[in-house]
mmCIF file of C-alpha atoms and ligand atoms in Angstrom:
data_model
loop_
_atom_site.group_PDB
_atom_site.id
_atom_site.type_symbol
_atom_site.label_atom_id
_atom_site.label_comp_id
_atom_site.label_asym_id
_atom_site.label_seq_id
_atom_site.Cartn_x
_atom_site.Cartn_y
_atom_site.Cartn_z
ATOM 1 C CA MET A 1 48.911 -39.992 26.728
ATOM 2 C CA LYS A 2 45.434 -39.581 25.325
ATOM 3 C CA ILE A 3 44.915 -41.012 21.885
ATOM 4 C CA LEU A 4 43.885 -38.514 19.170
ATOM 5 C CA LYS A 5 41.424 -40.242 16.901
ATOM 6 C CA ALA A 6 38.799 -39.514 14.224
ATOM 7 C CA THR A 7 36.957 -41.361 11.459
ATOM 8 C CA ALA A 8 35.602 -39.962 8.208
ATOM 9 C CA ILE A 9 33.708 -41.392 5.266
ATOM 10 C CA SER A 10 33.884 -39.983 1.758
ATOM 11 C CA PRO A 11 32.743 -40.862 -1.781
ATOM 12 C CA ALA A 12 34.623 -41.257 -5.049
ATOM 13 C CA ASN A 13 33.291 -39.042 -7.820
ATOM 14 C CA ILE A 14 32.798 -39.191 -11.566
ATOM 15 C CA ALA A 15 33.991 -36.178 -13.531
ATOM 16 C CA PHE A 16 31.592 -34.614 -16.065
ATOM 17 C CA ILE A 17 34.326 -32.073 -16.915
ATOM 18 C CA LYS A 18 37.740 -33.629 -16.363
ATOM 19 C CA TYR A 19 40.856 -32.453 -14.621
ATOM 20 C CA TRP A 20 43.727 -33.427 -16.938
ATOM 21 C CA GLY A 21 47.076 -31.644 -16.783
ATOM 22 C CA GLN A 22 48.732 -29.627 -14.034
ATOM 23 C CA LYS A 23 49.798 -25.997 -14.239
ATOM 24 C CA ASP A 24 51.792 -26.602 -11.065
ATOM 25 C CA ALA A 25 52.628 -30.211 -10.223
ATOM 26 C CA LYS A 26 53.805 -29.446 -6.685
ATOM 27 C CA LEU A 27 50.772 -27.417 -5.653
ATOM 28 C CA ILE A 28 48.392 -29.576 -7.740
ATOM 29 C CA LEU A 29 47.016 -26.606 -9.670
ATOM 30 C CA PRO A 30 44.965 -27.695 -12.710
ATOM 31 C CA PHE A 31 44.709 -25.895 -16.036
ATOM 32 C CA ASN A 32 40.932 -25.937 -16.022
ATOM 33 C CA ASN A 33 37.877 -26.066 -13.777
ATOM 34 C CA SER A 34 36.338 -29.526 -13.419
ATOM 35 C CA ILE A 35 32.861 -30.754 -12.420
ATOM 36 C CA SER A 36 31.817 -34.035 -10.835
ATOM 37 C CA MET A 37 29.076 -36.003 -9.116
ATOM 38 C CA ASN A 38 29.773 -37.938 -5.902
ATOM 39 C CA LEU A 39 29.082 -41.686 -5.974
ATOM 40 C CA ASP A 40 27.144 -43.238 -3.092
ATOM 41 C CA ASN A 41 28.326 -46.812 -3.615
ATOM 42 C CA CYS A 42 32.051 -46.085 -3.930
ATOM 43 C CA LEU A 43 33.001 -45.018 -0.426
ATOM 44 C CA THR A 44 36.126 -44.980 1.706
ATOM 45 C CA THR A 45 36.000 -44.967 5.499
ATOM 46 C CA THR A 46 39.223 -43.961 7.217
ATOM 47 C CA THR A 47 40.193 -43.950 10.875
ATOM 48 C CA VAL A 48 43.235 -41.949 11.898
ATOM 49 C CA ALA A 49 44.854 -42.152 15.333
ATOM 50 C CA PHE A 50 47.935 -40.478 16.778
ATOM 51 C CA SER A 51 49.533 -41.884 19.914
ATOM 52 C CA ASP A 52 52.911 -42.339 21.558
ATOM 53 C CA GLN A 53 51.883 -45.970 22.032
ATOM 54 C CA PHE A 54 52.512 -46.603 18.319
ATOM 55 C CA ARG A 55 56.115 -47.418 17.439
ATOM 56 C CA GLU A 56 55.924 -46.007 13.899
ATOM 57 C CA ASP A 57 53.523 -44.776 11.254
ATOM 58 C CA SER A 58 51.421 -47.526 9.723
ATOM 59 C CA VAL A 59 48.842 -47.644 6.943
ATOM 60 C CA ARG A 60 46.396 -50.506 6.405
ATOM 61 C CA ILE A 61 43.907 -50.713 3.541
ATOM 62 C CA LYS A 62 40.981 -53.024 2.871
ATOM 63 C CA PHE A 63 38.902 -53.334 -0.249
ATOM 64 C CA TYR A 64 35.482 -54.951 -0.428
ATOM 65 C CA ASN A 65 35.933 -58.743 -0.711
ATOM 66 C CA SER A 66 39.554 -58.747 0.420
ATOM 67 C CA ALA A 67 41.457 -58.717 3.686
ATOM 68 C CA GLU A 68 42.927 -55.645 5.379
ATOM 69 C CA LYS A 69 46.597 -55.331 4.365
ATOM 70 C CA GLU A 70 49.532 -53.259 5.542
ATOM 71 C CA VAL A 71 50.755 -51.108 2.647
ATOM 72 C CA ASP A 72 54.260 -49.821 1.988
ATOM 73 C CA GLY A 73 56.331 -48.194 -0.751
ATOM 74 C CA LYS A 74 54.802 -45.396 -2.839
ATOM 75 C CA GLN A 75 51.262 -46.047 -1.618
ATOM 76 C CA LYS A 76 52.283 -45.559 2.011
ATOM 77 C CA GLU A 77 54.511 -42.600 1.174
ATOM 78 C CA ARG A 78 51.609 -40.739 -0.443
ATOM 79 C CA VAL A 79 49.468 -41.152 2.668
ATOM 80 C CA ILE A 80 52.275 -40.292 5.085
ATOM 81 C CA THR A 81 53.121 -37.112 3.157
ATOM 82 C CA GLN A 82 49.603 -35.876 3.936
ATOM 83 C CA VAL A 83 49.946 -37.067 7.551
ATOM 84 C CA ASN A 84 53.226 -35.106 7.829
ATOM 85 C CA ARG A 85 51.605 -32.007 6.366
ATOM 86 C CA SER A 86 48.953 -32.112 9.082
ATOM 87 C CA ARG A 87 51.458 -32.904 11.866
ATOM 88 C CA GLU A 88 53.532 -29.894 10.796
ATOM 89 C CA GLN A 89 50.500 -27.619 11.099
ATOM 90 C CA ILE A 90 50.434 -28.083 14.850
ATOM 91 C CA GLY A 91 54.048 -29.088 15.427
ATOM 92 C CA ILE A 92 53.631 -32.602 16.824
ATOM 93 C CA LYS A 93 55.645 -35.731 16.107
ATOM 94 C CA LEU A 94 53.324 -38.501 17.374
ATOM 95 C CA PRO A 95 53.251 -41.650 15.229
ATOM 96 C CA ALA A 96 50.050 -42.268 13.269
ATOM 97 C CA LYS A 97 47.983 -45.356 12.600
ATOM 98 C CA ILE A 98 45.744 -45.158 9.520
ATOM 99 C CA VAL A 99 43.171 -47.794 8.590
ATOM 100 C CA SER A 100 41.087 -47.377 5.471
ATOM 101 C CA HIS A 101 38.200 -49.530 4.176
ATOM 102 C CA ASN A 102 36.723 -49.249 0.679
ATOM 103 C CA SER A 103 33.151 -50.295 -0.124
ATOM 104 C CA PHE A 104 34.172 -51.393 -3.634
ATOM 105 C CA PRO A 105 36.548 -54.129 -4.833
ATOM 106 C CA ALA A 106 40.200 -53.361 -5.613
ATOM 107 C CA ASP A 107 39.805 -54.755 -9.113
ATOM 108 C CA ALA A 108 36.897 -52.412 -9.903
ATOM 109 C CA GLY A 109 39.313 -50.048 -11.610
ATOM 110 C CA ILE A 110 37.677 -47.210 -9.686
ATOM 111 C CA ALA A 111 40.206 -44.655 -8.535
ATOM 112 C CA SER A 112 39.995 -44.888 -4.784
ATOM 113 C CA SER A 113 42.211 -41.857 -4.319
ATOM 114 C CA ALA A 114 39.415 -39.238 -4.434
ATOM 115 C CA SER A 115 37.437 -40.972 -1.688
ATOM 116 C CA ALA A 116 40.607 -42.002 0.163
ATOM 117 C CA PHE A 117 42.325 -38.601 0.289
ATOM 118 C CA SER A 118 39.175 -36.664 1.152
ATOM 119 C CA ALA A 119 38.314 -39.083 3.994
ATOM 120 C CA LEU A 120 41.952 -39.135 5.171
ATOM 121 C CA THR A 121 42.266 -35.341 5.238
ATOM 122 C CA LEU A 122 39.012 -34.784 7.134
ATOM 123 C CA ALA A 123 39.988 -37.477 9.670
ATOM 124 C CA LEU A 124 43.491 -35.994 10.057
ATOM 125 C CA VAL A 125 42.412 -32.411 10.750
ATOM 126 C CA THR A 126 39.695 -33.614 13.121
ATOM 127 C CA ALA A 127 41.960 -35.960 15.087
ATOM 128 C CA LEU A 128 44.551 -33.205 15.490
ATOM 129 C CA GLY A 129 42.018 -30.485 16.254
ATOM 130 C CA ILE A 130 43.115 -28.332 13.292
ATOM 131 C CA LYS A 131 40.328 -25.819 12.737
ATOM 132 C CA VAL A 132 39.474 -25.535 9.048
ATOM 133 C CA ASN A 133 36.375 -24.396 7.209
ATOM 134 C CA LYS A 134 35.111 -26.334 4.188
ATOM 135 C CA ARG A 135 37.082 -24.259 1.704
ATOM 136 C CA GLU A 136 40.305 -24.723 3.661
ATOM 137 C CA LEU A 137 39.574 -28.447 3.905
ATOM 138 C CA SER A 138 39.180 -28.582 0.139
ATOM 139 C CA ILE A 139 42.535 -26.809 -0.327
ATOM 140 C CA PHE A 140 44.257 -29.075 2.198
ATOM 141 C CA THR A 141 42.772 -32.142 0.504
ATOM 142 C CA ARG A 142 43.986 -30.942 -2.917
ATOM 143 C CA LEU A 143 47.540 -30.559 -1.603
ATOM 144 C CA GLY A 144 47.440 -34.265 -0.685
ATOM 145 C CA GLY A 145 48.080 -35.031 -4.346
ATOM 146 C CA SER A 146 44.782 -36.383 -5.615
ATOM 147 C CA GLY A 147 43.269 -33.303 -7.204
ATOM 148 C CA SER A 148 39.911 -34.948 -7.804
ATOM 149 C CA ALA A 149 39.646 -35.582 -4.028
ATOM 150 C CA THR A 150 39.123 -31.863 -3.506
ATOM 151 C CA ARG A 151 35.689 -32.263 -5.148
ATOM 152 C CA SER A 152 34.622 -35.055 -2.766
ATOM 153 C CA VAL A 153 34.706 -32.628 0.157
ATOM 154 C CA TYR A 154 31.319 -31.143 -0.828
ATOM 155 C CA ASP A 155 27.928 -32.869 -1.202
ATOM 156 C CA GLY A 156 26.370 -33.766 -4.544
ATOM 157 C CA PHE A 157 27.483 -31.964 -7.711
ATOM 158 C CA VAL A 158 30.714 -30.039 -7.305
ATOM 159 C CA GLU A 159 33.008 -27.751 -9.285
ATOM 160 C CA TRP A 160 36.742 -27.423 -8.611
ATOM 161 C CA GLN A 161 37.737 -23.909 -9.564
ATOM 162 C CA ALA A 162 41.235 -24.014 -11.023
ATOM 163 C CA GLY A 163 42.299 -20.706 -9.440
ATOM 164 C CA LYS A 164 45.572 -18.847 -9.856
ATOM 165 C CA ASP A 165 47.430 -20.038 -6.786
ATOM 166 C CA SER A 166 47.034 -22.446 -3.889
ATOM 167 C CA GLN A 167 44.594 -20.254 -1.970
ATOM 168 C CA SER A 168 42.294 -19.726 -4.957
ATOM 169 C CA SER A 169 42.181 -23.354 -6.151
ATOM 170 C CA TYR A 170 39.303 -25.060 -4.316
ATOM 171 C CA ALA A 171 35.958 -26.762 -4.774
ATOM 172 C CA VAL A 172 32.502 -25.229 -4.530
ATOM 173 C CA GLN A 173 29.136 -26.943 -4.410
ATOM 174 C CA LEU A 174 26.876 -26.570 -7.445
ATOM 175 C CA HIS A 175 23.904 -28.625 -6.148
ATOM 176 C CA ASP A 176 23.393 -31.009 -3.276
ATOM 177 C CA GLU A 177 22.909 -34.765 -3.694
ATOM 178 C CA LYS A 178 19.102 -34.507 -3.756
ATOM 179 C CA TRP A 179 19.049 -32.043 -6.640
ATOM 180 C CA TRP A 180 18.733 -34.495 -9.517
ATOM 181 C CA ASP A 181 18.001 -38.190 -9.408
ATOM 182 C CA LEU A 182 20.752 -39.307 -11.767
ATOM 183 C CA ALA A 183 22.611 -42.594 -11.625
ATOM 184 C CA ASP A 184 26.117 -43.631 -12.621
ATOM 185 C CA ILE A 185 26.345 -47.328 -13.511
ATOM 186 C CA VAL A 186 30.004 -48.288 -13.500
ATOM 187 C CA ALA A 187 30.492 -51.148 -15.956
ATOM 188 C CA VAL A 188 33.635 -52.937 -14.820
ATOM 189 C CA GLY A 189 35.270 -54.861 -17.649
ATOM 190 C CA LYS A 190 36.836 -58.312 -17.504
ATOM 191 C CA ASP A 191 40.231 -56.991 -18.499
ATOM 192 C CA ASP A 192 40.375 -53.786 -16.485
ATOM 193 C CA GLN A 193 43.636 -52.973 -14.778
ATOM 194 C CA LYS A 194 44.519 -49.296 -14.908
ATOM 195 C CA LYS A 195 48.088 -49.386 -16.216
ATOM 196 C CA VAL A 196 49.049 -45.726 -16.453
ATOM 197 C CA SER A 197 48.238 -43.587 -13.422
ATOM 198 C CA SER A 198 46.419 -40.262 -13.716
ATOM 199 C CA LEU A 199 49.508 -38.676 -12.236
ATOM 200 C CA ASP A 200 51.646 -39.767 -15.181
ATOM 201 C CA GLY A 201 48.895 -38.586 -17.537
ATOM 202 C CA HIS A 202 48.771 -35.115 -15.939
ATOM 203 C CA LEU A 203 52.514 -34.729 -16.375
ATOM 204 C CA ILE A 204 52.487 -35.329 -20.127
ATOM 205 C CA ALA A 205 49.054 -33.869 -21.026
ATOM 206 C CA THR A 206 50.505 -30.710 -22.571
ATOM 207 C CA THR A 207 52.616 -32.745 -25.015
ATOM 208 C CA SER A 208 49.437 -33.501 -26.981
ATOM 209 C CA PRO A 209 48.905 -31.192 -29.974
ATOM 210 C CA TYR A 210 45.209 -31.201 -29.007
ATOM 211 C CA PHE A 211 45.732 -30.009 -25.442
ATOM 212 C CA ALA A 212 45.513 -26.317 -26.405
ATOM 213 C CA ALA A 213 42.397 -26.920 -28.509
ATOM 214 C CA ARG A 214 40.788 -28.695 -25.554
ATOM 215 C CA GLN A 215 41.504 -25.711 -23.309
ATOM 216 C CA THR A 216 39.832 -23.407 -25.860
ATOM 217 C CA GLU A 217 36.690 -25.569 -25.946
ATOM 218 C CA LEU A 218 36.399 -26.111 -22.205
ATOM 219 C CA PRO A 219 34.846 -22.829 -20.988
ATOM 220 C CA GLN A 220 31.846 -23.289 -23.276
ATOM 221 C CA ARG A 221 31.414 -26.977 -22.425
ATOM 222 C CA THR A 222 31.755 -26.239 -18.709
ATOM 223 C CA ARG A 223 29.071 -23.520 -18.948
ATOM 224 C CA GLY A 224 26.870 -25.962 -20.862
ATOM 225 C CA ILE A 225 27.180 -28.652 -18.189
ATOM 226 C CA LYS A 226 26.361 -26.129 -15.475
ATOM 227 C CA GLU A 227 23.292 -24.961 -17.409
ATOM 228 C CA ALA A 228 22.170 -28.558 -18.005
ATOM 229 C CA LEU A 229 22.493 -29.225 -14.266
ATOM 230 C CA ILE A 230 20.440 -26.138 -13.413
ATOM 231 C CA THR A 231 17.683 -26.847 -15.950
ATOM 232 C CA LYS A 232 17.919 -30.659 -15.543
ATOM 233 C CA ASP A 233 18.276 -30.977 -19.305
ATOM 234 C CA PHE A 234 19.371 -34.611 -19.488
ATOM 235 C CA LEU A 235 19.981 -34.801 -23.250
ATOM 236 C CA LYS A 236 22.190 -31.740 -23.161
ATOM 237 C CA LEU A 237 24.085 -33.059 -20.136
ATOM 238 C CA GLY A 238 24.602 -36.446 -21.772
ATOM 239 C CA ARG A 239 25.895 -35.057 -25.050
ATOM 240 C CA LEU A 240 28.327 -32.733 -23.298
ATOM 241 C CA ILE A 241 29.563 -35.456 -20.957
ATOM 242 C CA GLU A 242 30.355 -37.702 -23.922
ATOM 243 C CA ALA A 243 32.095 -34.922 -25.872
ATOM 244 C CA GLU A 244 34.184 -34.213 -22.776
ATOM 245 C CA ALA A 245 35.162 -37.860 -22.303
ATOM 246 C CA VAL A 246 36.258 -38.115 -25.933
ATOM 247 C CA SER A 247 38.229 -34.862 -25.599
ATOM 248 C CA LEU A 248 40.146 -36.126 -22.553
ATOM 249 C CA HIS A 249 40.949 -39.478 -24.164
ATOM 250 C CA LEU A 250 41.948 -37.816 -27.425
ATOM 251 C CA VAL A 251 44.516 -35.804 -25.487
ATOM 252 C CA ALA A 252 45.700 -38.917 -23.613
ATOM 253 C CA MET A 253 46.014 -40.944 -26.829
ATOM 254 C CA SER A 254 47.987 -38.177 -28.557
ATOM 255 C CA SER A 255 50.391 -37.393 -25.684
ATOM 256 C CA GLN A 256 54.077 -38.283 -25.812
ATOM 257 C CA PRO A 257 54.139 -41.186 -25.038
ATOM 258 C CA PRO A 258 50.513 -41.949 -25.898
ATOM 259 C CA ILE A 259 48.198 -43.444 -23.262
ATOM 260 C CA PHE A 260 45.448 -45.785 -24.407
ATOM 261 C CA TYR A 261 42.962 -46.310 -21.601
ATOM 262 C CA TRP A 262 40.171 -47.691 -23.775
ATOM 263 C CA ASN A 263 40.124 -51.366 -24.645
ATOM 264 C CA GLU A 264 37.809 -53.653 -26.636
ATOM 265 C CA GLY A 265 35.357 -53.830 -23.766
ATOM 266 C CA THR A 266 35.157 -50.038 -23.603
ATOM 267 C CA MET A 267 34.172 -49.902 -27.256
ATOM 268 C CA GLN A 268 31.658 -52.733 -26.910
ATOM 269 C CA ILE A 269 29.845 -50.743 -24.208
ATOM 270 C CA VAL A 270 29.999 -47.477 -26.176
ATOM 271 C CA GLN A 271 28.528 -49.168 -29.262
ATOM 272 C CA ALA A 272 25.803 -50.817 -27.194
ATOM 273 C CA LEU A 273 24.844 -47.485 -25.589
ATOM 274 C CA LEU A 274 24.585 -45.863 -29.028
ATOM 275 C CA ALA A 275 22.369 -48.698 -30.302
ATOM 276 C CA TRP A 276 20.084 -48.603 -27.229
ATOM 277 C CA ARG A 277 19.832 -44.825 -27.539
ATOM 278 C CA GLU A 278 18.494 -45.223 -31.085
ATOM 279 C CA LYS A 279 15.652 -47.206 -29.526
ATOM 280 C CA GLY A 280 14.978 -44.586 -26.845
ATOM 281 C CA LEU A 281 16.907 -46.045 -23.890
ATOM 282 C CA LEU A 282 19.129 -43.179 -22.749
ATOM 283 C CA GLY A 283 22.508 -43.818 -21.163
ATOM 284 C CA PHE A 284 25.577 -41.659 -21.836
ATOM 285 C CA PHE A 285 29.192 -42.742 -21.461
ATOM 286 C CA THR A 286 32.169 -41.224 -19.734
ATOM 287 C CA MET A 287 35.505 -42.717 -18.659
ATOM 288 C CA ASP A 288 38.195 -41.477 -16.309
ATOM 289 C CA ALA A 289 41.784 -42.716 -16.472
ATOM 290 C CA GLY A 290 40.887 -46.323 -17.207
ATOM 291 C CA PRO A 291 38.823 -48.546 -19.517
ATOM 292 C CA ASN A 292 35.703 -48.731 -17.289
ATOM 293 C CA VAL A 293 32.647 -47.037 -18.695
ATOM 294 C CA HIS A 294 30.514 -44.916 -16.382
ATOM 295 C CA VAL A 295 26.982 -44.852 -17.755
ATOM 296 C CA ILE A 296 25.156 -41.697 -16.716
ATOM 297 C CA CYS A 297 21.389 -42.119 -16.781
ATOM 298 C CA ARG A 298 18.159 -41.120 -15.102
ATOM 299 C CA ARG A 299 16.845 -43.183 -12.218
ATOM 300 C CA GLN A 300 13.887 -44.567 -14.195
ATOM 301 C CA GLU A 301 16.206 -46.086 -16.801
ATOM 302 C CA ALA A 302 18.904 -47.353 -14.430
ATOM 303 C CA SER A 303 17.625 -50.882 -13.822
ATOM 304 C CA GLN A 304 16.908 -51.561 -17.497
ATOM 305 C CA LEU A 305 20.359 -50.262 -18.505
ATOM 306 C CA ASN A 306 22.012 -52.202 -15.715
ATOM 307 C CA LYS A 307 20.352 -55.445 -16.824
ATOM 308 C CA ARG A 308 21.520 -54.947 -20.391
ATOM 309 C CA LEU A 309 25.039 -53.898 -19.435
ATOM 310 C CA ARG A 310 25.462 -57.050 -17.358
ATOM 311 C CA GLN A 311 24.579 -59.161 -20.370
ATOM 312 C CA LEU A 312 27.474 -57.767 -22.442
ATOM 313 C CA SER A 313 30.338 -60.240 -22.813
ATOM 314 C CA SER A 314 32.998 -57.723 -21.732
ATOM 315 C CA VAL A 315 31.277 -56.691 -18.480
ATOM 316 C CA LYS A 316 32.453 -58.428 -15.305
ATOM 317 C CA PHE A 317 30.088 -56.631 -12.912
ATOM 318 C CA THR A 318 28.399 -53.274 -12.422
ATOM 319 C CA ILE A 319 28.068 -50.823 -9.539
ATOM 320 C CA ILE A 320 25.020 -48.546 -9.484
ATOM 321 C CA ASN A 321 25.605 -45.186 -7.844
ATOM 322 C CA ARG A 322 23.337 -42.293 -6.951
ATOM 323 C CA PRO A 323 24.529 -38.764 -6.167
ATOM 324 C CA ALA A 324 26.079 -38.751 -2.703
ATOM 325 C CA LYS A 325 26.999 -36.557 0.217
ATOM 326 C CA GLY A 326 30.633 -35.501 0.457
ATOM 327 C CA ALA A 327 33.220 -36.194 3.175
ATOM 328 C CA ARG A 328 31.764 -36.369 6.671
ATOM 329 C CA LEU A 329 32.690 -37.571 10.140
ATOM 330 C CA VAL A 330 31.301 -40.765 11.637
ATOM 331 C CA LYS A 331 31.341 -41.916 15.248
ATOM 332 C CA LYS A 332 32.175 -45.586 14.644
ATOM 333 C CA HIS A 333 35.953 -46.092 14.389
ATOM 334 C CA LEU A 334 37.577 -48.928 12.411
ATOM 335 C CA PHE A 335 39.858 -49.823 15.350
HETATM 336 C C1 LIG B 401 40.696 -38.587 -15.349
HETATM 337 O O1 LIG B 401 45.106 -37.010 -10.001
HETATM 338 O O2 LIG B 401 42.749 -36.648 -9.138
HETATM 339 O O3 LIG B 401 39.817 -38.920 -13.162
HETATM 340 O O4 LIG B 401 45.133 -40.636 -9.726
HETATM 341 O O5 LIG B 401 42.918 -40.867 -8.700
HETATM 342 O O6 LIG B 401 44.583 -39.286 -7.734
HETATM 343 P P1 LIG B 401 44.079 -39.983 -8.928
HETATM 344 O O7 LIG B 401 43.428 -38.900 -9.835
HETATM 345 P P2 LIG B 401 43.665 -37.359 -10.027
HETATM 346 O O8 LIG B 401 43.157 -37.228 -11.547
HETATM 347 C C2 LIG B 401 41.857 -37.486 -11.930
HETATM 348 C C3 LIG B 401 41.795 -37.595 -13.400
HETATM 349 C C4 LIG B 401 40.456 -37.974 -13.975
HETATM 350 C C5 LIG B 401 39.562 -36.778 -14.192
HETATM 351 C C6 LIG B 401 38.903 -36.189 -12.979
HETATM 352 O O9 LIG B 401 38.545 -36.903 -12.052
HETATM 353 O O10 LIG B 401 38.686 -34.967 -13.017
#
C-alpha cells in the first residue's frame, strides 16, 4: 500500500490580545477575539504518515538541543485525538506515524502547542487529501484543542474571531509578516517551568471577579491594537499590549484557585523595561501562561534591548523573533 505522507512547518505566536476562558470547552469557543504575531524563531516541523506497514499510532517529538523521544500519556492522546478526527473525515483506519521537531528548547517555556497543532493539522489534511480552504483549516486546527494554534494558520498578524458557533469561530489575517518590522525578544528566565497549563486556566477564568470587567474593556482595547497596527503607532501598541497582559494575569491571579504565572524574574524584567523606557529605549512587555517575558520592540532597538536583557541576573537566554509566515507545507520530510 502506498504511504500517505506530508510535512508542514508552522510558527508559535505571541498574543497582543489574549484568549483566556472558553465559552464552550468542547468546541474550543473563546469568549473574546484575540490578536497575535507569528514568531519566526519558534517553529515546529511535523511529518505525518499513514500506512498499513505501521503496527500502531506513534508520536515522536524533538526539541532543539535534545533527542527525539517517543511520547505517551496525555501528550500522545492530544495528538491522536486530532489524528482520529482527520481519519474520520475520510473513513480510514490506517495507523499513523507522527514526528515533530521544534526549533526552540523544551525548557524555553514557550508553548509549543500553537506551532505544533497548526503544523500537525496542515500535515494531516494534506497527507489524507482532505480538501480544505484556509478558513476551514483554521477551524479544524482550533478543534484540535489549542485555540491559539488557529491563529498560526495565517501569515503575520492575525485575529481569531470568537464567533457564535464552530463554523463562525476562525482566524483572519490582519497584515502579512512584512507589514511591520517588529521584534519579540523572549527572555527565558532561570526558573521558568510552566506549572499550570493554559487549559486549566481557561476552565477557571470565569471564577475571577474581574473576568466580566475584562470582557467589558476588551472591545475597545482590541480596536486600539488594530488601529495601532494599521497606523504603525508603536507607543500606542506597546501601551495596549502591556495593559492587556496585566488584565490577563489579574484574572489568572484572582481565579479560584488563583494562578500565579509571574515570578521574581518576571518582575525584574518588567522593572528594567520601565527604567530603560524612561531613558528612551522602548521595549514593552507581555506574558502568556508562564513567567517568560516577551519584549515587543522595533527592529532598530532589538539588539540593544537583547544585550541588556541578557545581562539581567534572572535571564537564562533570549530568543529574538521577527513576524513570520503561518503554517505551510515543505517538501523535506523528517523520516
Ligand atoms: C495565554 O489553549 O491556545 O497563550 O495551552 O498552548 O494550547 P496551549 O494554549 P491555548 O491558550 C493560550 C493562552 C494564552 C493567550 C493566547 O495565546 O491567546
